[in-house]
mmCIF file of N, CA and C in Angstrom:
data_model
loop_
_atom_site.group_PDB
_atom_site.id
_atom_site.type_symbol
_atom_site.label_atom_id
_atom_site.label_comp_id
_atom_site.label_asym_id
_atom_site.label_seq_id
_atom_site.Cartn_x
_atom_site.Cartn_y
_atom_site.Cartn_z
ATOM 1 N N MET A 1170 -8.314 13.277 9.015
ATOM 2 C CA MET A 1170 -8.928 12.059 8.534
ATOM 3 C C MET A 1170 -8.051 10.877 8.942
ATOM 4 N N ASP A 1171 -8.659 9.840 9.488
ATOM 5 C CA ASP A 1171 -7.896 8.675 9.912
ATOM 6 C C ASP A 1171 -7.962 7.561 8.866
ATOM 7 N N ALA A 1172 -7.185 6.501 9.100
ATOM 8 C CA ALA A 1172 -7.082 5.398 8.140
ATOM 9 C C ALA A 1172 -8.428 4.704 7.935
ATOM 10 N N HIS A 1173 -9.214 4.560 9.000
ATOM 11 C CA HIS A 1173 -10.523 3.899 8.881
ATOM 12 C C HIS A 1173 -11.442 4.687 7.941
ATOM 13 N N SER A 1174 -11.437 6.003 8.066
ATOM 14 C CA SER A 1174 -12.250 6.851 7.182
ATOM 15 C C SER A 1174 -11.796 6.709 5.730
ATOM 16 N N ILE A 1175 -10.489 6.640 5.537
ATOM 17 C CA ILE A 1175 -9.955 6.477 4.183
ATOM 18 C C ILE A 1175 -10.398 5.139 3.592
ATOM 19 N N VAL A 1176 -10.334 4.076 4.386
ATOM 20 C CA VAL A 1176 -10.777 2.755 3.915
ATOM 21 C C VAL A 1176 -12.243 2.818 3.483
ATOM 22 N N THR A 1177 -13.083 3.471 4.288
ATOM 23 C CA THR A 1177 -14.510 3.573 3.964
ATOM 24 C C THR A 1177 -14.726 4.322 2.648
ATOM 25 N N ILE A 1178 -14.035 5.429 2.469
ATOM 26 C CA ILE A 1178 -14.182 6.221 1.235
ATOM 27 C C ILE A 1178 -13.668 5.444 0.024
ATOM 28 N N VAL A 1179 -12.510 4.810 0.168
ATOM 29 C CA VAL A 1179 -11.953 4.030 -0.953
ATOM 30 C C VAL A 1179 -12.892 2.883 -1.301
ATOM 31 N N SER A 1180 -13.438 2.226 -0.297
ATOM 32 C CA SER A 1180 -14.380 1.124 -0.529
ATOM 33 C C SER A 1180 -15.574 1.594 -1.348
ATOM 34 N N GLN A 1181 -16.142 2.733 -0.971
ATOM 35 C CA GLN A 1181 -17.306 3.268 -1.682
ATOM 36 C C GLN A 1181 -16.954 3.696 -3.102
ATOM 37 N N LYS A 1182 -15.863 4.431 -3.263
ATOM 38 C CA LYS A 1182 -15.510 4.966 -4.584
ATOM 39 C C LYS A 1182 -14.984 3.904 -5.535
ATOM 40 N N ALA A 1183 -14.297 2.898 -4.992
ATOM 41 C CA ALA A 1183 -13.744 1.844 -5.847
ATOM 42 C C ALA A 1183 -14.718 0.685 -6.025
ATOM 43 N N GLY A 1184 -15.809 0.693 -5.248
ATOM 44 C CA GLY A 1184 -16.801 -0.369 -5.367
ATOM 45 C C GLY A 1184 -16.302 -1.713 -4.858
ATOM 46 N N LEU A 1185 -15.482 -1.668 -3.814
ATOM 47 C CA LEU A 1185 -14.922 -2.894 -3.260
ATOM 48 C C LEU A 1185 -15.477 -3.153 -1.863
ATOM 49 N N ASP A 1186 -15.485 -4.408 -1.477
ATOM 50 C CA ASP A 1186 -15.864 -4.830 -0.140
ATOM 51 C C ASP A 1186 -14.940 -4.148 0.876
ATOM 52 N N GLN A 1187 -15.469 -3.801 2.031
ATOM 53 C CA GLN A 1187 -14.708 -3.098 3.068
ATOM 54 C C GLN A 1187 -13.465 -3.890 3.489
ATOM 55 N N ALA A 1188 -13.591 -5.201 3.671
ATOM 56 C CA ALA A 1188 -12.451 -6.016 4.109
ATOM 57 C C ALA A 1188 -11.359 -6.059 3.042
ATOM 58 N N VAL A 1189 -11.754 -6.183 1.775
ATOM 59 C CA VAL A 1189 -10.779 -6.187 0.680
ATOM 60 C C VAL A 1189 -10.093 -4.828 0.597
ATOM 61 N N THR A 1190 -10.864 -3.768 0.751
ATOM 62 C CA THR A 1190 -10.302 -2.416 0.702
ATOM 63 C C THR A 1190 -9.314 -2.195 1.832
ATOM 64 N N GLU A 1191 -9.627 -2.684 3.018
ATOM 65 C CA GLU A 1191 -8.696 -2.550 4.137
ATOM 66 C C GLU A 1191 -7.376 -3.236 3.801
ATOM 67 N N LYS A 1192 -7.456 -4.419 3.188
ATOM 68 C CA LYS A 1192 -6.233 -5.148 2.817
ATOM 69 C C LYS A 1192 -5.454 -4.371 1.754
ATOM 70 N N VAL A 1193 -6.151 -3.832 0.755
ATOM 71 C CA VAL A 1193 -5.486 -3.060 -0.301
ATOM 72 C C VAL A 1193 -4.798 -1.841 0.311
ATOM 73 N N ASP A 1194 -5.515 -1.089 1.116
ATOM 74 C CA ASP A 1194 -4.948 0.118 1.721
ATOM 75 C C ASP A 1194 -3.792 -0.230 2.657
ATOM 76 N N GLY A 1195 -3.975 -1.244 3.489
ATOM 77 C CA GLY A 1195 -2.912 -1.656 4.402
ATOM 78 C C GLY A 1195 -1.675 -2.136 3.672
ATOM 79 N N THR A 1196 -1.881 -2.844 2.566
ATOM 80 C CA THR A 1196 -0.760 -3.331 1.758
ATOM 81 C C THR A 1196 0.001 -2.166 1.133
ATOM 82 N N ILE A 1197 -0.731 -1.203 0.598
ATOM 83 C CA ILE A 1197 -0.075 -0.025 0.000
ATOM 84 C C ILE A 1197 0.668 0.758 1.084
ATOM 85 N N PHE A 1198 0.054 0.949 2.236
ATOM 86 C CA PHE A 1198 0.730 1.629 3.336
ATOM 87 C C PHE A 1198 2.000 0.867 3.743
ATOM 88 N N SER A 1199 1.928 -0.470 3.754
ATOM 89 C CA SER A 1199 3.086 -1.279 4.126
ATOM 90 C C SER A 1199 4.217 -1.129 3.109
ATOM 91 N N VAL A 1200 3.874 -1.142 1.821
ATOM 92 C CA VAL A 1200 4.902 -0.940 0.790
ATOM 93 C C VAL A 1200 5.562 0.422 0.998
ATOM 94 N N LEU A 1201 4.754 1.443 1.236
ATOM 95 C CA LEU A 1201 5.306 2.779 1.484
ATOM 96 C C LEU A 1201 6.212 2.768 2.714
ATOM 97 N N GLU A 1202 5.783 2.086 3.763
ATOM 98 C CA GLU A 1202 6.565 2.023 4.997
ATOM 99 C C GLU A 1202 7.936 1.403 4.751
ATOM 100 N N HIS A 1203 7.987 0.359 3.935
ATOM 101 C CA HIS A 1203 9.245 -0.339 3.684
ATOM 102 C C HIS A 1203 10.113 0.360 2.634
ATOM 103 N N GLU A 1204 9.499 1.031 1.681
ATOM 104 C CA GLU A 1204 10.260 1.573 0.563
ATOM 105 C C GLU A 1204 10.606 3.047 0.675
ATOM 106 N N ALA A 1205 9.799 3.831 1.362
ATOM 107 C CA ALA A 1205 10.022 5.273 1.423
ATOM 108 C C ALA A 1205 11.079 5.609 2.476
ATOM 109 N N GLU A 1206 11.582 6.812 2.387
ATOM 110 C CA GLU A 1206 12.587 7.282 3.342
ATOM 111 C C GLU A 1206 11.946 7.518 4.709
ATOM 112 N N GLY A 1207 12.687 7.230 5.765
ATOM 113 C CA GLY A 1207 12.201 7.238 7.141
ATOM 114 C C GLY A 1207 11.446 8.461 7.615
ATOM 115 N N THR A 1208 12.030 9.650 7.506
ATOM 116 C CA THR A 1208 11.357 10.820 8.068
ATOM 117 C C THR A 1208 10.107 11.180 7.279
ATOM 118 N N THR A 1209 10.140 10.982 5.978
ATOM 119 C CA THR A 1209 8.971 11.283 5.158
ATOM 120 C C THR A 1209 7.815 10.358 5.510
ATOM 121 N N VAL A 1210 8.098 9.071 5.616
ATOM 122 C CA VAL A 1210 7.028 8.119 5.921
ATOM 123 C C VAL A 1210 6.526 8.312 7.350
ATOM 124 N N SER A 1211 7.413 8.645 8.279
ATOM 125 C CA SER A 1211 6.978 8.908 9.658
ATOM 126 C C SER A 1211 6.050 10.117 9.715
ATOM 127 N N SER A 1212 6.414 11.166 9.001
ATOM 128 C CA SER A 1212 5.578 12.371 8.954
ATOM 129 C C SER A 1212 4.231 12.074 8.316
ATOM 130 N N PHE A 1213 4.240 11.274 7.248
ATOM 131 C CA PHE A 1213 3.024 10.889 6.534
ATOM 132 C C PHE A 1213 2.090 10.121 7.468
ATOM 133 N N PHE A 1214 2.629 9.087 8.144
ATOM 134 C CA PHE A 1214 1.806 8.287 9.043
ATOM 135 C C PHE A 1214 1.300 9.110 10.229
ATOM 136 N N ALA A 1215 2.059 10.087 10.667
ATOM 137 C CA ALA A 1215 1.621 10.947 11.772
ATOM 138 C C ALA A 1215 0.386 11.763 11.394
ATOM 139 N N LYS A 1216 0.218 12.043 10.107
ATOM 140 C CA LYS A 1216 -0.924 12.829 9.633
ATOM 141 C C LYS A 1216 -2.176 11.981 9.423
ATOM 142 N N ILE A 1217 -1.997 10.647 9.372
ATOM 143 C CA ILE A 1217 -3.124 9.735 9.134
ATOM 144 C C ILE A 1217 -3.167 8.709 10.270
ATOM 145 N N PRO A 1218 -3.851 9.032 11.364
ATOM 146 C CA PRO A 1218 -3.919 8.100 12.496
ATOM 147 C C PRO A 1218 -4.429 6.727 12.058
ATOM 148 N N GLY A 1219 -3.725 5.701 12.491
ATOM 149 C CA GLY A 1219 -4.119 4.330 12.180
ATOM 150 C C GLY A 1219 -3.457 3.773 10.934
ATOM 151 N N ALA A 1220 -2.820 4.613 10.124
ATOM 152 C CA ALA A 1220 -2.183 4.125 8.887
ATOM 153 C C ALA A 1220 -1.013 3.195 9.199
ATOM 154 N N ASP A 1221 -0.223 3.543 10.224
ATOM 155 C CA ASP A 1221 0.901 2.685 10.572
ATOM 156 C C ASP A 1221 0.426 1.335 11.102
ATOM 157 N N ALA A 1222 -0.646 1.322 11.872
ATOM 158 C CA ALA A 1222 -1.199 0.055 12.381
ATOM 159 C C ALA A 1222 -1.724 -0.804 11.230
ATOM 160 N N LEU A 1223 -2.343 -0.168 10.252
ATOM 161 C CA LEU A 1223 -2.839 -0.891 9.078
ATOM 162 C C LEU A 1223 -1.670 -1.453 8.274
ATOM 163 N N ALA A 1224 -0.596 -0.678 8.144
ATOM 164 C CA ALA A 1224 0.599 -1.145 7.435
ATOM 165 C C ALA A 1224 1.191 -2.365 8.135
ATOM 166 N N GLN A 1225 1.208 -2.339 9.459
ATOM 167 C CA GLN A 1225 1.753 -3.466 10.218
ATOM 168 C C GLN A 1225 0.850 -4.690 10.138
ATOM 169 N N LYS A 1226 -0.460 -4.461 10.124
ATOM 170 C CA LYS A 1226 -1.413 -5.572 10.038
ATOM 171 C C LYS A 1226 -1.250 -6.321 8.711
ATOM 172 N N TYR A 1227 -0.965 -5.576 7.639
ATOM 173 C CA TYR A 1227 -0.816 -6.176 6.309
ATOM 174 C C TYR A 1227 0.631 -6.067 5.830
ATOM 175 N N ASP A 1228 1.576 -6.276 6.748
ATOM 176 C CA ASP A 1228 3.003 -6.141 6.466
ATOM 177 C C ASP A 1228 3.424 -7.059 5.318
ATOM 178 N N VAL A 1229 3.886 -6.447 4.240
ATOM 179 C CA VAL A 1229 4.262 -7.209 3.047
ATOM 180 C C VAL A 1229 5.573 -7.970 3.228
ATOM 181 N N MET A 1230 6.318 -7.644 4.268
ATOM 182 C CA MET A 1230 7.584 -8.327 4.506
ATOM 183 C C MET A 1230 7.493 -9.338 5.643
ATOM 184 N N ALA A 1231 6.297 -9.566 6.166
ATOM 185 C CA ALA A 1231 6.113 -10.561 7.221
ATOM 186 C C ALA A 1231 6.372 -11.945 6.652
ATOM 187 N N ALA A 1232 6.866 -12.802 7.465
ATOM 188 C CA ALA A 1232 7.157 -14.167 7.014
ATOM 189 C C ALA A 1232 5.869 -14.856 6.591
ATOM 190 N N ALA A 1233 5.976 -15.680 5.556
ATOM 191 C CA ALA A 1233 4.820 -16.455 5.095
ATOM 192 C C ALA A 1233 4.459 -17.469 6.168
ATOM 193 N N PRO A 1234 3.175 -17.814 6.259
ATOM 194 C CA PRO A 1234 2.763 -18.809 7.248
ATOM 195 C C PRO A 1234 3.496 -20.130 7.028
ATOM 196 N N ALA A 1235 3.828 -20.812 8.103
ATOM 197 C CA ALA A 1235 4.543 -22.084 8.007
ATOM 198 C C ALA A 1235 3.740 -23.086 7.194
ATOM 199 N N GLY A 1236 4.431 -23.746 6.268
ATOM 200 C CA GLY A 1236 3.796 -24.794 5.472
ATOM 201 C C GLY A 1236 2.945 -24.280 4.335
ATOM 202 N N GLY A 1237 2.856 -22.977 4.114
ATOM 203 C CA GLY A 1237 1.988 -22.480 3.056
ATOM 204 C C GLY A 1237 2.735 -21.684 2.027
ATOM 205 N N GLY A 1238 2.040 -21.343 0.982
ATOM 206 C CA GLY A 1238 2.611 -20.431 0.005
ATOM 207 C C GLY A 1238 2.949 -21.055 -1.318
ATOM 208 N N GLY A 1239 3.599 -22.225 -1.309
ATOM 209 C CA GLY A 1239 3.931 -22.869 -2.565
ATOM 210 C C GLY A 1239 5.039 -22.176 -3.333
ATOM 211 N N PHE A 1240 5.106 -22.497 -4.630
ATOM 212 C CA PHE A 1240 6.190 -22.007 -5.481
ATOM 213 C C PHE A 1240 6.226 -20.493 -5.587
ATOM 214 N N LEU A 1241 5.060 -19.862 -5.808
ATOM 215 C CA LEU A 1241 5.039 -18.406 -5.965
ATOM 216 C C LEU A 1241 5.564 -17.717 -4.708
ATOM 217 N N SER A 1242 5.162 -18.199 -3.555
ATOM 218 C CA SER A 1242 5.631 -17.622 -2.306
ATOM 219 C C SER A 1242 7.144 -17.791 -2.170
ATOM 220 N N SER A 1243 7.655 -18.959 -2.555
ATOM 221 C CA SER A 1243 9.094 -19.199 -2.500
ATOM 222 C C SER A 1243 9.840 -18.274 -3.443
ATOM 223 N N LEU A 1244 9.299 -18.106 -4.651
ATOM 224 C CA LEU A 1244 9.916 -17.233 -5.641
ATOM 225 C C LEU A 1244 9.921 -15.786 -5.147
ATOM 226 N N GLN A 1245 8.804 -15.329 -4.583
ATOM 227 C CA GLN A 1245 8.731 -13.975 -4.043
ATOM 228 C C GLN A 1245 9.763 -13.791 -2.944
ATOM 229 N N GLY A 1246 9.884 -14.750 -2.061
ATOM 230 C CA GLY A 1246 10.849 -14.660 -0.972
ATOM 231 C C GLY A 1246 12.274 -14.608 -1.496
ATOM 232 N N ALA A 1247 12.565 -15.444 -2.483
ATOM 233 C CA ALA A 1247 13.905 -15.453 -3.065
ATOM 234 C C ALA A 1247 14.206 -14.136 -3.757
ATOM 235 N N LEU A 1248 13.269 -13.640 -4.545
ATOM 236 C CA LEU A 1248 13.481 -12.361 -5.226
ATOM 237 C C LEU A 1248 13.636 -11.223 -4.235
ATOM 238 N N GLY A 1249 12.804 -11.228 -3.210
ATOM 239 C CA GLY A 1249 12.908 -10.191 -2.192
ATOM 240 C C GLY A 1249 14.262 -10.228 -1.508
ATOM 241 N N GLY A 1250 14.775 -11.436 -1.243
ATOM 242 C CA GLY A 1250 16.085 -11.570 -0.615
ATOM 243 C C GLY A 1250 17.212 -11.125 -1.525
ATOM 244 N N VAL A 1251 17.128 -11.474 -2.795
ATOM 245 C CA VAL A 1251 18.177 -11.115 -3.752
ATOM 246 C C VAL A 1251 18.154 -9.626 -4.061
ATOM 247 N N LEU A 1252 16.968 -9.068 -4.255
ATOM 248 C CA LEU A 1252 16.847 -7.682 -4.690
ATOM 249 C C LEU A 1252 16.857 -6.682 -3.544
ATOM 250 N N GLY A 1253 16.732 -7.161 -2.333
ATOM 251 C CA GLY A 1253 16.738 -6.259 -1.184
ATOM 252 C C GLY A 1253 15.327 -5.964 -0.705
ATOM 253 N N GLU A 1254 15.254 -5.381 0.496
ATOM 254 C CA GLU A 1254 13.953 -5.157 1.124
ATOM 255 C C GLU A 1254 13.062 -4.257 0.289
ATOM 256 N N LYS A 1255 13.612 -3.179 -0.275
ATOM 257 C CA LYS A 1255 12.776 -2.216 -0.986
ATOM 258 C C LYS A 1255 12.067 -2.865 -2.165
ATOM 259 N N THR A 1256 12.810 -3.536 -3.020
ATOM 260 C CA THR A 1256 12.188 -4.192 -4.168
ATOM 261 C C THR A 1256 11.315 -5.350 -3.703
ATOM 262 N N GLY A 1257 11.765 -6.069 -2.689
ATOM 263 C CA GLY A 1257 10.986 -7.182 -2.159
ATOM 264 C C GLY A 1257 9.640 -6.735 -1.633
ATOM 265 N N ALA A 1258 9.598 -5.568 -1.001
ATOM 266 C CA ALA A 1258 8.337 -5.051 -0.474
ATOM 267 C C ALA A 1258 7.351 -4.793 -1.601
ATOM 268 N N LEU A 1259 7.829 -4.212 -2.692
ATOM 269 C CA LEU A 1259 6.934 -3.946 -3.814
ATOM 270 C C LEU A 1259 6.461 -5.247 -4.455
ATOM 271 N N ILE A 1260 7.366 -6.182 -4.682
ATOM 272 C CA ILE A 1260 7.002 -7.478 -5.271
ATOM 273 C C ILE A 1260 5.969 -8.179 -4.393
ATOM 274 N N ASN A 1261 6.243 -8.224 -3.092
ATOM 275 C CA ASN A 1261 5.302 -8.872 -2.164
ATOM 276 C C ASN A 1261 3.973 -8.134 -2.114
ATOM 277 N N GLY A 1262 4.021 -6.811 -2.145
ATOM 278 C CA GLY A 1262 2.800 -6.018 -2.098
ATOM 279 C C GLY A 1262 1.910 -6.242 -3.302
ATOM 280 N N VAL A 1263 2.505 -6.209 -4.489
ATOM 281 C CA VAL A 1263 1.721 -6.433 -5.714
ATOM 282 C C VAL A 1263 1.141 -7.849 -5.713
ATOM 283 N N ALA A 1264 1.941 -8.826 -5.295
ATOM 284 C CA ALA A 1264 1.442 -10.205 -5.227
ATOM 285 C C ALA A 1264 0.291 -10.324 -4.233
ATOM 286 N N ALA A 1265 0.406 -9.661 -3.092
ATOM 287 C CA ALA A 1265 -0.664 -9.703 -2.079
ATOM 288 C C ALA A 1265 -1.940 -9.054 -2.610
ATOM 289 N N LEU A 1266 -1.793 -7.945 -3.342
ATOM 290 C CA LEU A 1266 -2.974 -7.284 -3.902
ATOM 291 C C LEU A 1266 -3.660 -8.179 -4.929
ATOM 292 N N LYS A 1267 -2.873 -8.788 -5.803
ATOM 293 C CA LYS A 1267 -3.457 -9.683 -6.813
ATOM 294 C C LYS A 1267 -4.093 -10.906 -6.157
ATOM 295 N N ALA A 1268 -3.481 -11.394 -5.086
ATOM 296 C CA ALA A 1268 -4.009 -12.570 -4.382
ATOM 297 C C ALA A 1268 -5.306 -12.275 -3.644
ATOM 298 N N SER A 1269 -5.610 -10.992 -3.441
ATOM 299 C CA SER A 1269 -6.833 -10.645 -2.726
ATOM 300 C C SER A 1269 -8.077 -10.786 -3.606
ATOM 301 N N GLY A 1270 -7.884 -11.210 -4.862
ATOM 302 C CA GLY A 1270 -9.014 -11.509 -5.733
ATOM 303 C C GLY A 1270 -9.510 -10.345 -6.573
ATOM 304 N N ILE A 1271 -8.747 -9.277 -6.632
ATOM 305 C CA ILE A 1271 -9.158 -8.146 -7.464
ATOM 306 C C ILE A 1271 -8.175 -7.991 -8.620
ATOM 307 N N ASP A 1272 -8.634 -7.395 -9.701
ATOM 308 C CA ASP A 1272 -7.773 -7.251 -10.874
ATOM 309 C C ASP A 1272 -7.004 -5.932 -10.824
ATOM 310 N N MET A 1273 -6.099 -5.749 -11.784
ATOM 311 C CA MET A 1273 -5.240 -4.558 -11.784
ATOM 312 C C MET A 1273 -6.050 -3.273 -11.916
ATOM 313 N N ALA A 1274 -7.132 -3.299 -12.676
ATOM 314 C CA ALA A 1274 -7.960 -2.096 -12.812
ATOM 315 C C ALA A 1274 -8.548 -1.705 -11.457
ATOM 316 N N GLN A 1275 -9.001 -2.687 -10.689
ATOM 317 C CA GLN A 1275 -9.554 -2.418 -9.363
ATOM 318 C C GLN A 1275 -8.461 -1.948 -8.396
ATOM 319 N N ILE A 1276 -7.288 -2.555 -8.500
ATOM 320 C CA ILE A 1276 -6.154 -2.147 -7.664
ATOM 321 C C ILE A 1276 -5.797 -0.694 -7.966
ATOM 322 N N GLN A 1277 -5.753 -0.350 -9.252
ATOM 323 C CA GLN A 1277 -5.413 1.016 -9.634
ATOM 324 C C GLN A 1277 -6.480 2.009 -9.175
ATOM 325 N N LYS A 1278 -7.743 1.649 -9.295
ATOM 326 C CA LYS A 1278 -8.826 2.529 -8.848
ATOM 327 C C LYS A 1278 -8.741 2.747 -7.335
ATOM 328 N N ALA A 1279 -8.555 1.657 -6.601
ATOM 329 C CA ALA A 1279 -8.436 1.762 -5.145
ATOM 330 C C ALA A 1279 -7.184 2.546 -4.763
ATOM 331 N N GLY A 1280 -6.074 2.287 -5.437
ATOM 332 C CA GLY A 1280 -4.830 2.980 -5.144
ATOM 333 C C GLY A 1280 -4.908 4.465 -5.428
ATOM 334 N N THR A 1281 -5.505 4.820 -6.565
ATOM 335 C CA THR A 1281 -5.660 6.235 -6.924
ATOM 336 C C THR A 1281 -6.545 6.953 -5.907
ATOM 337 N N THR A 1282 -7.628 6.300 -5.521
ATOM 338 C CA THR A 1282 -8.535 6.890 -4.528
ATOM 339 C C THR A 1282 -7.839 7.012 -3.175
ATOM 340 N N LEU A 1283 -7.068 5.997 -2.793
ATOM 341 C CA LEU A 1283 -6.309 6.064 -1.545
ATOM 342 C C LEU A 1283 -5.348 7.255 -1.550
ATOM 343 N N ILE A 1284 -4.641 7.438 -2.660
ATOM 344 C CA ILE A 1284 -3.682 8.548 -2.739
ATOM 345 C C ILE A 1284 -4.411 9.894 -2.675
ATOM 346 N N GLN A 1285 -5.563 10.001 -3.325
ATOM 347 C CA GLN A 1285 -6.350 11.246 -3.247
ATOM 348 C C GLN A 1285 -6.749 11.549 -1.805
ATOM 349 N N GLN A 1286 -7.165 10.524 -1.084
ATOM 350 C CA GLN A 1286 -7.577 10.709 0.314
ATOM 351 C C GLN A 1286 -6.367 11.005 1.195
ATOM 352 N N ALA A 1287 -5.241 10.374 0.897
ATOM 353 C CA ALA A 1287 -4.009 10.640 1.649
ATOM 354 C C ALA A 1287 -3.565 12.087 1.446
ATOM 355 N N GLU A 1288 -3.712 12.576 0.208
ATOM 356 C CA GLU A 1288 -3.359 13.977 -0.061
ATOM 357 C C GLU A 1288 -4.252 14.925 0.747
ATOM 358 N N ALA A 1289 -5.526 14.574 0.861
ATOM 359 C CA ALA A 1289 -6.448 15.404 1.644
ATOM 360 C C ALA A 1289 -6.072 15.372 3.123
ATOM 361 N N ALA A 1290 -5.606 14.226 3.613
ATOM 362 C CA ALA A 1290 -5.280 14.084 5.030
ATOM 363 C C ALA A 1290 -3.876 14.577 5.374
ATOM 364 N N ALA A 1291 -2.894 14.217 4.558
ATOM 365 C CA ALA A 1291 -1.492 14.521 4.879
ATOM 366 C C ALA A 1291 -0.946 15.702 4.087
ATOM 367 N N GLY A 1292 -1.714 16.151 3.097
ATOM 368 C CA GLY A 1292 -1.262 17.260 2.265
ATOM 369 C C GLY A 1292 -0.623 16.753 0.982
ATOM 370 N N PRO A 1293 -0.833 17.465 -0.122
ATOM 371 C CA PRO A 1293 -0.303 17.020 -1.412
ATOM 372 C C PRO A 1293 1.232 17.040 -1.481
ATOM 373 N N GLN A 1294 1.878 17.974 -0.789
ATOM 374 C CA GLN A 1294 3.344 18.039 -0.850
ATOM 375 C C GLN A 1294 3.982 16.834 -0.174
ATOM 376 N N LEU A 1295 3.548 16.519 1.040
ATOM 377 C CA LEU A 1295 4.106 15.376 1.768
ATOM 378 C C LEU A 1295 3.791 14.076 1.046
ATOM 379 N N THR A 1296 2.550 13.916 0.595
ATOM 380 C CA THR A 1296 2.159 12.704 -0.123
ATOM 381 C C THR A 1296 2.963 12.574 -1.417
ATOM 382 N N GLY A 1297 3.124 13.679 -2.145
ATOM 383 C CA GLY A 1297 3.905 13.665 -3.383
ATOM 384 C C GLY A 1297 5.352 13.300 -3.142
ATOM 385 N N LYS A 1298 5.934 13.847 -2.084
ATOM 386 C CA LYS A 1298 7.324 13.539 -1.744
ATOM 387 C C LYS A 1298 7.474 12.059 -1.415
ATOM 388 N N LEU A 1299 6.521 11.523 -0.682
ATOM 389 C CA LEU A 1299 6.536 10.105 -0.321
ATOM 390 C C LEU A 1299 6.445 9.237 -1.577
ATOM 391 N N LEU A 1300 5.505 9.557 -2.444
ATOM 392 C CA LEU A 1300 5.335 8.774 -3.675
ATOM 393 C C LEU A 1300 6.528 8.905 -4.609
ATOM 394 N N ASP A 1301 7.151 10.087 -4.641
ATOM 395 C CA ASP A 1301 8.330 10.278 -5.489
ATOM 396 C C ASP A 1301 9.487 9.385 -5.055
ATOM 397 N N SER A 1302 9.515 9.021 -3.778
ATOM 398 C CA SER A 1302 10.574 8.141 -3.294
ATOM 399 C C SER A 1302 10.284 6.669 -3.603
ATOM 400 N N VAL A 1303 9.091 6.388 -4.153
ATOM 401 C CA VAL A 1303 8.705 5.019 -4.514
ATOM 402 C C VAL A 1303 8.102 5.028 -5.927
ATOM 403 N N PRO A 1304 8.896 5.398 -6.932
ATOM 404 C CA PRO A 1304 8.341 5.544 -8.283
ATOM 405 C C PRO A 1304 7.742 4.253 -8.864
ATOM 406 N N SER A 1305 8.282 3.117 -8.473
ATOM 407 C CA SER A 1305 7.747 1.855 -8.992
ATOM 408 C C SER A 1305 6.324 1.598 -8.488
ATOM 409 N N LEU A 1306 6.021 2.046 -7.274
ATOM 410 C CA LEU A 1306 4.650 1.909 -6.771
ATOM 411 C C LEU A 1306 3.708 2.806 -7.562
ATOM 412 N N LYS A 1307 4.158 4.018 -7.860
ATOM 413 C CA LYS A 1307 3.348 4.945 -8.648
ATOM 414 C C LYS A 1307 2.959 4.302 -9.981
ATOM 415 N N SER A 1308 3.893 3.653 -10.634
ATOM 416 C CA SER A 1308 3.583 3.044 -11.929
ATOM 417 C C SER A 1308 2.612 1.884 -11.778
ATOM 418 N N HIS A 1309 2.730 1.095 -10.713
ATOM 419 C CA HIS A 1309 1.786 -0.009 -10.493
ATOM 420 C C HIS A 1309 0.380 0.492 -10.195
ATOM 421 N N LEU A 1310 0.286 1.673 -9.580
ATOM 422 C CA LEU A 1310 -1.034 2.227 -9.268
ATOM 423 C C LEU A 1310 -1.578 3.085 -10.402
ATOM 424 N N GLY A 1311 -0.811 3.219 -11.468
ATOM 425 C CA GLY A 1311 -1.262 4.015 -12.612
ATOM 426 C C GLY A 1311 -1.261 5.503 -12.324
ATOM 427 N N LEU A 1312 -0.360 5.960 -11.447
ATOM 428 C CA LEU A 1312 -0.298 7.381 -11.081
ATOM 429 C C LEU A 1312 0.688 8.116 -11.972
#
């Protein structure tokens, strides 16, 4: 199963627009890419074609657009810099998900469905190992 198929399934099961779902899935993949251990995340992305491209498209650590963002963006950048990349990725990811116009219940539904589909594609052991290395993401997704 590839990333596009996962986006379609999550969109249907979570009742979200396809474009919003792509952003949610890409953001979660990006947080995993930045926070999880290298070989585990590489193995995970190898099992889900297109997941790494989606993570890069919605990179939570990408610089904010010039002239935009305001106070919240500045605060996120400062916190990410002070706390390090791993914590910064999660802070930026959660902020990006909330900014996409969906509430925490929708984020959790989409996240739970994404993880179920990832387990089907990459296997429950690899997915579990990846999530165990990012416990703060698990709590934000209600896992």
